[in-house]
Amino acid sequence: MNRFLKLTAAAFMAVLFANNSIADNQGISIGIWGSQLDLDTYGTETQPVKVSGEELDVSSSSQSKSVDVGSVFIEYTAEQGSSIGIEYYPGSATLGNVSRTDTCVCQADDAADGGATSATYTAKADVTDIWSVYMEPTVMFNDTFGVYGKVGVTTLYLKTLESLSNGTVSSTYPDTDIWGAFYGLGLKARHSSGLFLKLETSITEFQSIHLQSQTGNEGRIDADLDVQSTRLALGYTF
């Protein structure tokens, strides 16, 4: 993280001393983002388990991790510096990937049906097709530097990759689209050539995730995902 901040500071200073005169920065812009994302996930799984009648087996887990990702964007910048745009993250990322081993909870005759005395269950998911639409109201201090706020919505496709079919407890969960809203603050530095830099921090809060299995024990997953990001963009205005 310290190297990221040093690189950012050096980039902004280069723009400051390179040129302080802007002819026109209005128009279509394209660029790339380099982002450090702090992912916080928390979830519970509820499985119906038959032990002297119908009971519920509830397990929970939380995980925090930091990942570095890249994305591309295209936006329209108005004369005063404000922008609206679309961003896309190519590739995929893995969420969760946690495991637990349970002693098999089963009825006396389950062993004859292949029931195990213990089983390991793994929960994880891949996220792909991440798109964002945003607005950046901007105030320019001079021709070169400004500050902006950022609001928008994002969507991603969640592909479940769980391994929950061991022993007598089993469920298969569906894939789904997830929506979230984000807000943030940033700094913008522009050059007369059309090149510009943006540094921002933002928070994305996704809708609660509810997945219901239609197979096996028909378990249920309830999860929450929050993302904090620190990002540096390099772009060009035509």
PDB file of C-alpha atoms in Angstrom, residues 42-47 59 122-124 158 160 162 164 171-174 208-213 218-224:
ATOM      1  CA  TYR A  42     -19.964 -12.685   5.942  1.00  0.00           C
ATOM      2  CA  GLY A  43     -22.369 -15.543   5.431  1.00  0.00           C
ATOM      3  CA  THR A  44     -24.416 -18.268   7.080  1.00  0.00           C
ATOM      4  CA  GLU A  45     -25.602 -21.584   5.734  1.00  0.00           C
ATOM      5  CA  THR A  46     -28.706 -23.259   7.118  1.00  0.00           C
ATOM      6  CA  GLN A  47     -29.154 -26.985   6.446  1.00  0.00           C
ATOM      7  CA  SER A  59     -22.883 -22.518  10.304  1.00  0.00           C
ATOM      8  CA  THR A 122     -16.207 -26.119   0.938  1.00  0.00           C
ATOM      9  CA  ALA A 123     -17.973 -22.849   0.137  1.00  0.00           C
ATOM     10  CA  LYS A 124     -16.677 -20.454  -2.505  1.00  0.00           C
ATOM     11  CA  LEU A 158     -22.006 -14.770  -8.901  1.00  0.00           C
ATOM     12  CA  THR A 160     -21.287 -20.723  -6.898  1.00  0.00           C
ATOM     13  CA  GLU A 162     -19.442 -25.078  -3.459  1.00  0.00           C
ATOM     14  CA  LEU A 164     -21.498 -29.599  -0.283  1.00  0.00           C
ATOM     15  CA  SER A 171     -27.181 -28.783  -1.316  1.00  0.00           C
ATOM     16  CA  THR A 172     -26.530 -27.210  -4.712  1.00  0.00           C
ATOM     17  CA  TYR A 173     -26.961 -23.466  -4.958  1.00  0.00           C
ATOM     18  CA  PRO A 174     -27.927 -21.466  -8.058  1.00  0.00           C
ATOM     19  CA  SER A 208     -27.847  -9.102   0.703  1.00  0.00           C
ATOM     20  CA  ILE A 209     -27.325 -12.441  -1.015  1.00  0.00           C
ATOM     21  CA  HIS A 210     -29.967 -15.139  -0.502  1.00  0.00           C
ATOM     22  CA  LEU A 211     -29.491 -18.498  -2.228  1.00  0.00           C
ATOM     23  CA  GLN A 212     -31.970 -21.355  -1.827  1.00  0.00           C
ATOM     24  CA  SER A 213     -31.026 -24.880  -2.875  1.00  0.00           C
ATOM     25  CA  GLU A 218     -32.534 -27.770   0.326  1.00  0.00           C
ATOM     26  CA  GLY A 219     -30.219 -25.595   2.378  1.00  0.00           C
ATOM     27  CA  ARG A 220     -30.096 -21.808   2.352  1.00  0.00           C
ATOM     28  CA  ILE A 221     -27.216 -19.319   2.210  1.00  0.00           C
ATOM     29  CA  ASP A 222     -27.484 -15.741   3.455  1.00  0.00           C
ATOM     30  CA  ALA A 223     -24.465 -13.519   2.870  1.00  0.00           C
ATOM     31  CA  ASP A 224     -23.283  -9.901   2.782  1.00  0.00           C
TER      32      ASP A 224
END
